Amino acid sequence: MPDFIEEKTAVTQIGSDAISASEGPILAPVLAIETSCDETAVAILDAQGRVLVERVLSQFADHAPFGGVVPEIAARAHLRHLPAMTRAALSAAGLRAEDLGAIAATSGPGLIGGLLVGAGFGKGLALAAGRPFLAINHLEGHALTARLPGLVAEPVRFPYLLLLLSGGHCQCVAVEGVGRYRRLGGTIDDAVGEAFDKVAKLLGLPIPGGPALERLALTGDANRYAFPRPLHGRAGCDFSFSGLKTAVAQVIAQLPEGPIAAFTVADIAASFQRAVADVLADRAAHALGAMPEATVLVVAGGVAANQTIRQSIARVAARHGLALVAPPLRYCGDNAVMIAWAAIERRRAGLAEDGMNHRPLPRWPLESLSIS
Ligand code: KG4
Ligand code: ZN
């Protein structure tokens, strides 16, 4: 059975943006669904962005025997759990579907099977309850999480620099407003989370590889292996991780036959993590140079949970006189709170379109959402 992580959280601070009284249903709560990868998540937020209910079901145990996420298994697991999770979320919030202002679901980018399940379920619920359906971009959810009311003392204001560091994405984005995203650079090969997962696999660690590698690195010597820092010091804000992953594979291949000593595994993990942190810090510095108007530096995505990486990037932000805003760990990885919040931000900005005819998209770049 998968791990079941269930939380009910009340966030105290209320968002300050004014909401027009004439917009009626915009004042009602929003229910959101996230099924783009291997987490089934449901959340309900009130119109101010306060979290009423949040539920995340991780499928690690289902995928572990295969050493990675199997799309077909993920889609079937979403299908199995989504109805009961949604019912439980509504009941915990004391709401009926008819009471909602809107129903939102991640509609891309991601694994198409899961997206079809989540968006199809959301559309069905919206039709049955006579509520609007909103098709939300997963990356926009990560991009706007830092603005969730109550997360940080000073509300995050536009424009800000976003470092999106996840399993499928690695990019620097100038976030100029809701629906206004300018890509400054991105990976030319692997995403940073993908590199963590591949190196973790090479080291024989269980999935999810990123957190397992970080735990192991705590006990390792980060100076033992001088792994390359791809694109470090180069102009621009692009990333590259496949050469680093190959360098780790070569070091492992040159070790003596037989099981690798535990301290060597830890040293490789620590040295790899150090190299990634250095590269990300360098790329963040370049991106900040390209965006002098940034008010704050925001990190998001699963890899933003990594403490070594957070510290390196925080030092860069401080050198530019900026604060680093990183969501709490449970909002770094995939969750439905960020999808509900993106839906609320879109509704407030007058950008929420009817998503009933939206076709889920496995690829859906953030900058394609941009309004002029
Ligand atoms: O944002 P996310 O939950 O899903 C995607 O949209 O991709 O990110 C998942 C990725 C995985 O590659 C996972 O290994 C990585 O984030 N990750 C980490 C850590 N926690 C999750 N990588 C490094 N250190 C961590 N603590
Ligand atoms: Zn994600």
Tab-separated table of C-alpha atoms and ligand atoms in Angstrom:
chain	number	residue	atom	x	y	z
A	1	MET	CA	0.000	0.000	0.000
A	2	PRO	CA	1.241	3.510	-0.670
A	3	ASP	CA	2.141	5.887	2.145
A	4	PHE	CA	-0.789	8.085	3.058
A	5	ILE	CA	0.176	11.554	4.138
A	6	GLU	CA	-2.827	13.430	5.341
A	7	GLU	CA	-2.792	16.913	6.747
A	8	LYS	CA	-5.309	19.527	7.674
A	9	THR	CA	-3.818	22.952	7.928
A	10	ALA	CA	-5.197	26.353	8.711
A	11	VAL	CA	-3.087	29.238	7.440
A	12	THR	CA	-3.813	32.322	9.482
A	13	GLN	CA	-2.777	35.293	7.376
A	14	ILE	CA	-5.369	36.567	4.948
A	15	GLY	CA	-4.361	37.723	1.453
A	16	SER	CA	-4.541	41.454	0.957
A	17	ASP	CA	-5.760	41.663	-2.641
A	18	ALA	CA	-9.210	43.155	-2.968
A	19	ILE	CA	-11.954	40.993	-4.440
A	20	SER	CA	-14.859	42.643	-6.197
A	21	ALA	CA	-18.168	41.853	-4.482
A	22	SER	CA	-19.842	41.716	-7.867
A	23	GLU	CA	-17.848	38.599	-8.786
A	24	GLY	CA	-20.126	36.379	-6.676
A	25	PRO	CA	-18.810	32.822	-6.837
A	26	ILE	CA	-15.217	34.059	-6.720
A	27	LEU	CA	-15.739	34.309	-2.953
A	28	ALA	CA	-16.475	30.581	-2.650
A	29	PRO	CA	-13.789	27.934	-1.989
A	30	VAL	CA	-11.850	26.228	-4.777
A	31	LEU	CA	-11.210	22.477	-4.894
A	32	ALA	CA	-8.109	21.384	-6.822
A	33	ILE	CA	-6.782	18.071	-8.071
A	34	GLU	CA	-3.128	17.221	-8.877
A	35	THR	CA	-2.307	13.976	-10.723
A	36	SER	CA	0.489	14.923	-13.124
A	37	CYS	CA	3.062	12.419	-11.835
A	38	ASP	CA	3.111	9.994	-8.894
A	39	GLU	CA	1.244	11.987	-6.246
A	40	THR	CA	-2.525	11.981	-6.046
A	41	ALA	CA	-3.454	15.220	-4.301
A	42	VAL	CA	-6.638	17.080	-3.458
A	43	ALA	CA	-6.955	20.419	-1.659
A	44	ILE	CA	-9.649	22.936	-0.849
A	45	LEU	CA	-8.740	26.591	-0.263
A	46	ASP	CA	-11.103	29.394	0.615
A	47	ALA	CA	-11.225	32.429	-1.652
A	48	GLN	CA	-8.529	34.200	0.385
A	49	GLY	CA	-6.162	31.297	-0.141
A	50	ARG	CA	-6.482	29.798	3.323
A	51	VAL	CA	-5.972	26.052	3.211
A	52	LEU	CA	-9.105	24.279	4.466
A	53	VAL	CA	-8.011	20.744	3.565
A	54	GLU	CA	-4.961	19.221	1.901
A	55	ARG	CA	-4.365	15.590	1.125
A	56	VAL	CA	-1.440	13.950	-0.659
A	57	LEU	CA	-1.182	10.268	-1.456
A	58	SER	CA	2.320	9.282	-2.574
A	59	GLN	CA	2.704	6.207	-4.734
A	60	PHE	CA	6.355	5.456	-3.917
A	61	ALA	CA	5.596	1.928	-2.786
A	62	ASP	CA	3.726	1.141	-6.021
A	63	HIS	CA	6.679	2.206	-8.210
A	64	ALA	CA	9.590	1.066	-6.012
A	65	PRO	CA	9.876	-2.446	-7.525
A	66	PHE	CA	10.455	-0.843	-10.950
A	67	GLY	CA	13.089	1.685	-9.828
A	68	GLY	CA	11.142	4.654	-11.178
A	69	VAL	CA	7.676	5.979	-11.941
A	70	VAL	CA	5.671	3.691	-14.259
A	71	PRO	CA	3.114	5.933	-16.033
A	72	GLU	CA	0.456	3.214	-16.400
A	73	ILE	CA	0.657	2.288	-12.710
A	74	ALA	CA	0.478	5.973	-11.749
A	75	ALA	CA	-2.648	6.570	-13.860
A	76	ARG	CA	-4.412	3.520	-12.408
A	77	ALA	CA	-3.525	4.553	-8.855
A	78	HIS	CA	-4.934	8.055	-9.443
A	79	LEU	CA	-8.115	6.485	-10.782
A	80	ARG	CA	-8.370	4.209	-7.757
A	81	HIS	CA	-7.874	6.884	-5.096
A	82	LEU	CA	-9.223	10.147	-6.472
A	83	PRO	CA	-12.982	9.617	-5.822
A	84	ALA	CA	-12.551	8.653	-2.148
A	85	MET	CA	-9.945	11.372	-1.538
A	86	THR	CA	-12.204	14.031	-3.039
A	87	ARG	CA	-15.203	12.848	-1.013
A	88	ALA	CA	-13.097	12.846	2.161
A	89	ALA	CA	-11.734	16.341	1.434
A	90	LEU	CA	-15.224	17.792	0.883
A	91	SER	CA	-16.490	16.136	4.029
A	92	ALA	CA	-13.513	17.362	6.117
A	93	ALA	CA	-14.198	20.911	4.895
A	94	GLY	CA	-17.925	20.529	5.574
A	95	LEU	CA	-18.730	21.379	1.954
A	96	ARG	CA	-20.732	19.926	-0.923
A	97	ALA	CA	-19.418	20.177	-4.478
A	98	GLU	CA	-22.267	22.633	-5.153
A	99	ASP	CA	-20.777	25.021	-2.546
A	100	LEU	CA	-17.518	25.414	-4.480
A	101	GLY	CA	-16.688	28.484	-6.528
A	102	ALA	CA	-14.717	26.357	-9.001
A	103	ILE	CA	-13.042	23.011	-9.507
A	104	ALA	CA	-9.481	23.074	-10.831
A	105	ALA	CA	-7.225	20.265	-12.028
A	106	THR	CA	-3.658	20.090	-13.276
A	107	SER	CA	-4.033	19.755	-17.033
A	108	GLY	CA	-0.352	19.659	-18.011
A	109	PRO	CA	2.547	19.301	-18.292
A	110	GLY	CA	2.998	15.771	-16.987
A	111	LEU	CA	2.267	12.110	-17.621
A	112	ILE	CA	-0.712	12.008	-19.943
A	113	GLY	CA	-2.507	9.084	-18.224
A	114	GLY	CA	-2.573	10.849	-14.867
A	115	LEU	CA	-3.548	14.165	-16.434
A	116	LEU	CA	-6.485	12.526	-18.232
A	117	VAL	CA	-7.651	10.940	-14.973
A	118	GLY	CA	-7.398	14.140	-12.911
A	119	ALA	CA	-8.794	16.542	-15.511
A	120	GLY	CA	-11.538	14.095	-16.540
A	121	PHE	CA	-12.560	13.584	-12.926
A	122	GLY	CA	-12.507	17.337	-12.265
A	123	LYS	CA	-14.634	18.046	-15.326
A	124	GLY	CA	-17.156	15.361	-14.290
A	125	LEU	CA	-17.416	16.819	-10.798
A	126	ALA	CA	-17.782	20.341	-12.196
A	127	LEU	CA	-20.536	19.230	-14.600
A	128	ALA	CA	-22.414	17.324	-11.905
A	129	ALA	CA	-22.210	20.246	-9.461
A	130	GLY	CA	-22.851	22.933	-12.062
A	131	ARG	CA	-19.575	24.697	-11.143
A	132	PRO	CA	-16.865	26.072	-13.477
A	133	PHE	CA	-13.837	23.923	-14.333
A	134	LEU	CA	-10.343	25.452	-14.558
A	135	ALA	CA	-7.456	23.739	-16.384
A	136	ILE	CA	-4.316	24.699	-14.444
A	137	ASN	CA	-0.700	24.505	-15.595
A	138	HIS	CA	1.387	22.521	-13.079
A	139	LEU	CA	4.390	24.833	-13.513
A	140	GLU	CA	2.244	27.881	-12.820
A	141	GLY	CA	1.241	26.161	-9.571
A	142	HIS	CA	4.922	25.835	-8.562
A	143	ALA	CA	5.613	29.394	-9.785
A	144	LEU	CA	2.927	31.042	-7.649
A	145	THR	CA	3.179	28.933	-4.458
A	146	ALA	CA	5.443	31.489	-2.783
A	147	ARG	CA	2.554	33.976	-2.867
A	148	LEU	CA	0.257	31.714	-0.854
A	149	PRO	CA	-0.974	33.930	2.002
A	150	GLY	CA	0.706	33.307	5.326
A	151	LEU	CA	3.748	31.422	4.007
A	152	VAL	CA	6.151	34.299	4.578
A	153	ALA	CA	5.852	37.399	6.736
A	154	GLU	CA	6.311	39.811	3.815
A	155	PRO	CA	3.931	38.915	0.955
A	156	VAL	CA	5.883	38.073	-2.210
A	157	ARG	CA	5.266	40.729	-4.839
A	158	PHE	CA	5.903	40.760	-8.587
A	159	PRO	CA	8.297	40.801	-10.312
A	160	TYR	CA	10.425	38.026	-8.861
A	161	LEU	CA	12.971	35.539	-10.108
A	162	LEU	CA	11.857	31.922	-9.937
A	163	LEU	CA	14.233	28.977	-9.969
A	164	LEU	CA	12.039	26.025	-10.805
A	165	LEU	CA	13.891	22.888	-9.763
A	166	SER	CA	11.923	19.686	-10.170
A	167	GLY	CA	12.048	16.182	-11.579
A	168	GLY	CA	10.881	17.203	-15.021
A	169	HIS	CA	11.868	20.875	-15.155
A	170	CYS	CA	14.814	23.099	-14.438
A	171	GLN	CA	14.485	26.718	-15.435
A	172	CYS	CA	14.970	30.361	-14.458
A	173	VAL	CA	11.829	32.372	-14.978
A	174	ALA	CA	11.097	36.079	-14.580
A	175	VAL	CA	7.646	36.062	-12.962
A	176	GLU	CA	6.232	39.453	-13.874
A	177	GLY	CA	2.636	38.844	-12.863
A	178	VAL	CA	-0.058	36.172	-12.909
A	179	GLY	CA	0.094	34.740	-16.418
A	180	ARG	CA	3.222	36.750	-17.256
A	181	TYR	CA	6.290	34.521	-17.363
A	182	ARG	CA	9.564	35.161	-19.196
A	183	ARG	CA	11.999	32.264	-19.501
A	184	LEU	CA	15.565	33.381	-18.841
A	185	GLY	CA	17.135	29.959	-19.252
A	186	GLY	CA	16.629	26.257	-18.741
A	187	THR	CA	18.290	22.886	-18.922
A	188	ILE	CA	19.726	21.782	-22.220
A	189	ASP	CA	19.558	18.106	-21.218
A	190	ASP	CA	18.413	16.581	-17.891
A	191	ALA	CA	16.321	18.330	-15.262
A	192	VAL	CA	18.074	18.692	-11.906
A	193	GLY	CA	15.685	16.301	-10.111
A	194	GLU	CA	16.202	13.777	-12.896
A	195	ALA	CA	19.973	14.004	-12.286
A	196	PHE	CA	19.414	13.382	-8.556
A	197	ASP	CA	17.170	10.411	-9.345
A	198	LYS	CA	19.630	8.900	-11.868
A	199	VAL	CA	22.629	9.277	-9.567
A	200	ALA	CA	20.619	7.858	-6.665
A	201	LYS	CA	19.802	4.848	-8.831
A	202	LEU	CA	23.487	4.396	-9.728
A	203	LEU	CA	24.225	4.410	-5.990
A	204	GLY	CA	21.534	1.785	-5.364
A	205	LEU	CA	19.310	4.114	-3.307
A	206	PRO	CA	15.553	3.627	-3.021
A	207	ILE	CA	13.073	5.948	-4.764
A	208	PRO	CA	12.409	8.814	-4.438
A	209	GLY	CA	16.103	9.260	-5.147
A	210	GLY	CA	16.521	12.964	-4.307
A	211	PRO	CA	15.626	12.850	-0.596
A	212	ALA	CA	17.492	9.525	-0.148
A	213	LEU	CA	20.625	11.022	-1.706
A	214	GLU	CA	20.375	14.141	0.460
A	215	ARG	CA	20.128	12.034	3.645
A	216	LEU	CA	23.155	9.997	2.627
A	217	ALA	CA	25.171	13.088	1.658
A	218	LEU	CA	24.871	14.343	5.248
A	219	THR	CA	27.460	11.774	6.285
A	220	GLY	CA	29.742	12.125	3.249
A	221	ASP	CA	32.810	14.168	2.343
A	222	ALA	CA	31.771	16.667	-0.352
A	223	ASN	CA	35.420	17.344	-1.280
A	224	ARG	CA	36.459	13.773	-2.017
A	225	TYR	CA	35.409	13.757	-5.691
A	226	ALA	CA	35.989	16.773	-7.931
A	227	PHE	CA	32.963	16.342	-10.188
A	228	PRO	CA	32.508	18.775	-13.109
A	229	ARG	CA	30.333	21.898	-12.737
A	230	PRO	CA	28.692	22.053	-16.205
A	231	LEU	CA	28.223	25.573	-17.662
A	232	HIS	CA	29.609	27.110	-14.441
A	233	GLY	CA	30.793	30.666	-15.186
A	234	ARG	CA	29.335	30.668	-18.708
A	235	ALA	CA	27.150	33.551	-19.822
A	236	GLY	CA	23.385	33.073	-19.675
A	237	CYS	CA	21.143	31.101	-17.365
A	238	ASP	CA	21.059	27.643	-18.954
A	239	PHE	CA	21.801	24.404	-17.091
A	240	SER	CA	23.277	21.050	-18.023
A	241	PHE	CA	23.429	17.969	-15.829
A	242	SER	CA	23.999	14.980	-18.082
A	243	GLY	CA	27.817	15.370	-18.054
A	244	LEU	CA	27.815	15.459	-14.268
A	245	LYS	CA	25.718	12.301	-14.119
A	246	THR	CA	28.107	10.609	-16.566
A	247	ALA	CA	31.100	11.659	-14.430
A	248	VAL	CA	29.482	9.992	-11.409
A	249	ALA	CA	28.812	6.855	-13.462
A	250	GLN	CA	32.500	6.775	-14.513
A	251	VAL	CA	33.727	7.076	-10.930
A	252	ILE	CA	31.432	4.215	-9.902
A	253	ALA	CA	32.592	2.099	-12.857
A	254	GLN	CA	36.244	2.546	-11.787
A	255	LEU	CA	35.639	1.348	-8.213
A	256	PRO	CA	36.911	-2.135	-7.302
A	257	GLU	CA	34.521	-5.016	-8.055
A	258	GLY	CA	31.954	-5.910	-5.393
A	259	PRO	CA	29.767	-3.881	-3.079
A	260	ILE	CA	30.779	-0.202	-2.723
A	261	ALA	CA	31.904	0.802	0.768
A	262	ALA	CA	29.193	2.753	2.589
A	263	PHE	CA	31.481	5.747	3.170
A	264	THR	CA	32.359	5.889	-0.546
A	265	VAL	CA	28.664	5.917	-1.491
A	266	ALA	CA	28.149	8.786	0.986
A	267	ASP	CA	31.189	10.673	-0.370
A	268	ILE	CA	29.952	10.338	-3.967
A	269	ALA	CA	26.493	11.546	-2.905
A	270	ALA	CA	27.932	14.528	-1.011
A	271	SER	CA	30.357	15.463	-3.826
A	272	PHE	CA	27.591	15.220	-6.441
A	273	GLN	CA	25.209	17.314	-4.344
A	274	ARG	CA	27.951	19.929	-3.810
A	275	ALA	CA	28.553	20.146	-7.568
A	276	VAL	CA	24.824	20.604	-8.231
A	277	ALA	CA	24.552	23.263	-5.517
A	278	ASP	CA	27.537	25.149	-6.982
A	279	VAL	CA	26.066	25.054	-10.488
A	280	LEU	CA	22.647	26.207	-9.304
A	281	ALA	CA	24.174	29.053	-7.288
A	282	ASP	CA	26.195	30.197	-10.304
A	283	ARG	CA	23.162	30.038	-12.623
A	284	ALA	CA	21.019	31.882	-10.051
A	285	ALA	CA	23.646	34.645	-9.875
A	286	HIS	CA	23.577	35.002	-13.672
A	287	ALA	CA	19.760	35.072	-13.695
A	288	LEU	CA	19.700	37.766	-11.008
A	289	GLY	CA	22.140	39.769	-13.124
A	290	ALA	CA	19.707	39.431	-16.033
A	291	MET	CA	16.755	40.544	-13.892
A	292	PRO	CA	17.817	43.531	-11.780
A	293	GLU	CA	14.167	44.415	-11.149
A	294	ALA	CA	13.559	41.188	-9.152
A	295	THR	CA	12.182	41.918	-5.671
A	296	VAL	CA	12.972	38.486	-4.289
A	297	LEU	CA	14.422	35.130	-5.337
A	298	VAL	CA	11.995	32.211	-5.151
A	299	VAL	CA	12.868	28.519	-5.385
A	300	ALA	CA	10.185	25.951	-6.124
A	301	GLY	CA	9.813	22.321	-7.164
A	302	GLY	CA	10.830	19.112	-5.414
A	303	VAL	CA	14.596	19.814	-5.462
A	304	ALA	CA	13.973	23.095	-3.595
A	305	ALA	CA	13.472	20.857	-0.541
A	306	ASN	CA	17.230	20.171	-0.531
A	307	GLN	CA	18.886	22.086	2.328
A	308	THR	CA	22.380	22.280	0.816
A	309	ILE	CA	20.915	23.723	-2.371
A	310	ARG	CA	18.730	26.177	-0.452
A	311	GLN	CA	21.745	27.414	1.514
A	312	SER	CA	23.873	27.932	-1.608
A	313	ILE	CA	21.102	29.836	-3.371
A	314	ALA	CA	20.309	31.868	-0.235
A	315	ARG	CA	23.945	33.072	-0.195
A	316	VAL	CA	23.621	34.243	-3.807
A	317	ALA	CA	20.355	36.062	-3.033
A	318	ALA	CA	21.975	37.739	-0.018
A	319	ARG	CA	24.903	38.920	-2.177
A	320	HIS	CA	22.304	40.642	-4.399
A	321	GLY	CA	20.580	42.127	-1.347
A	322	LEU	CA	17.523	39.928	-1.806
A	323	ALA	CA	15.688	37.459	0.385
A	324	LEU	CA	15.301	33.843	-0.687
A	325	VAL	CA	11.744	32.572	-0.410
A	326	ALA	CA	11.393	28.815	-0.363
A	327	PRO	CA	8.048	27.164	0.286
A	328	PRO	CA	7.787	24.772	3.246
A	329	LEU	CA	8.879	21.267	2.306
A	330	ARG	CA	5.363	19.919	1.766
A	331	TYR	CA	4.727	22.623	-0.864
A	332	CYS	CA	8.053	22.066	-2.679
A	333	GLY	CA	6.977	18.701	-4.043
A	334	ASP	CA	3.776	18.116	-5.965
A	335	ASN	CA	0.599	19.048	-4.124
A	336	ALA	CA	-2.897	20.326	-4.891
A	337	VAL	CA	-2.667	23.437	-2.687
A	338	MET	CA	-0.493	25.089	-5.338
A	339	ILE	CA	-3.016	24.189	-8.052
A	340	ALA	CA	-5.919	25.662	-6.063
A	341	TRP	CA	-3.842	28.774	-5.340
A	342	ALA	CA	-2.953	29.254	-9.039
A	343	ALA	CA	-6.673	28.943	-9.826
A	344	ILE	CA	-7.483	31.602	-7.199
A	345	GLU	CA	-4.768	33.915	-8.538
A	346	ARG	CA	-6.133	33.485	-12.087
A	347	ARG	CA	-9.699	34.184	-10.956
A	348	ARG	CA	-8.607	37.331	-9.126
A	349	ALA	CA	-6.631	38.518	-12.145
A	350	GLY	CA	-9.603	37.898	-14.442
A	351	LEU	CA	-7.625	35.233	-16.314
A	352	ALA	CA	-9.633	32.142	-15.386
A	353	GLU	CA	-11.026	30.667	-18.568
A	354	ASP	CA	-13.605	27.899	-18.911
A	355	GLY	CA	-11.494	24.726	-19.063
A	356	MET	CA	-14.250	22.299	-20.067
A	357	ASN	CA	-12.846	21.940	-23.591
A	358	HIS	CA	-9.203	22.054	-22.581
A	359	ARG	CA	-7.293	18.957	-23.697
A	360	PRO	CA	-4.644	17.794	-21.159
A	361	LEU	CA	-1.156	18.526	-22.489
A	362	PRO	CA	1.928	16.414	-21.690
A	363	ARG	CA	4.018	19.439	-22.718
A	364	TRP	CA	2.775	22.885	-21.764
A	365	PRO	CA	5.570	25.467	-21.327
A	366	LEU	CA	5.018	28.152	-18.717
A	367	GLU	CA	5.849	30.974	-21.095
A	368	SER	CA	3.097	29.807	-23.488
A	369	LEU	CA	0.593	31.048	-20.878
A	370	SER	CA	1.928	34.561	-21.115
A	371	ILE	CA	-0.489	37.328	-21.809
A	372	SER	CA	0.918	40.434	-23.500
B	1	KG4	O1	8.238	18.996	-8.145
B	1	KG4	P1	8.324	17.515	-7.965
B	1	KG4	O2	7.640	16.902	-6.765
B	1	KG4	O3	7.747	16.764	-9.212
B	1	KG4	C1	7.939	17.220	-10.511
B	1	KG4	O4	7.102	18.062	-10.962
B	1	KG4	O5	8.937	16.770	-11.124
B	1	KG4	O6	9.877	17.128	-7.970
B	1	KG4	C2	10.289	15.793	-7.814
B	1	KG4	C3	11.792	15.742	-7.928
B	1	KG4	C4	12.352	14.328	-7.944
B	1	KG4	O7	13.330	14.253	-8.956
B	1	KG4	C5	12.964	14.176	-6.557
B	1	KG4	O8	14.018	13.246	-6.508
B	1	KG4	C6	13.455	15.588	-6.309
B	1	KG4	O9	12.402	16.411	-6.804
B	1	KG4	N1	13.656	15.850	-4.869
B	1	KG4	C7	14.849	16.147	-4.316
B	1	KG4	C8	14.617	16.270	-2.925
B	1	KG4	N2	13.282	16.059	-2.693
B	1	KG4	C9	12.710	15.807	-3.905
B	1	KG4	N3	16.066	16.296	-4.864
B	1	KG4	C10	17.090	16.605	-4.026
B	1	KG4	N4	16.952	16.722	-2.683
B	1	KG4	C11	15.746	16.568	-2.097
B	1	KG4	N5	15.601	16.686	-0.776
B	2	ZN	ZN	6.131	19.440	-9.793
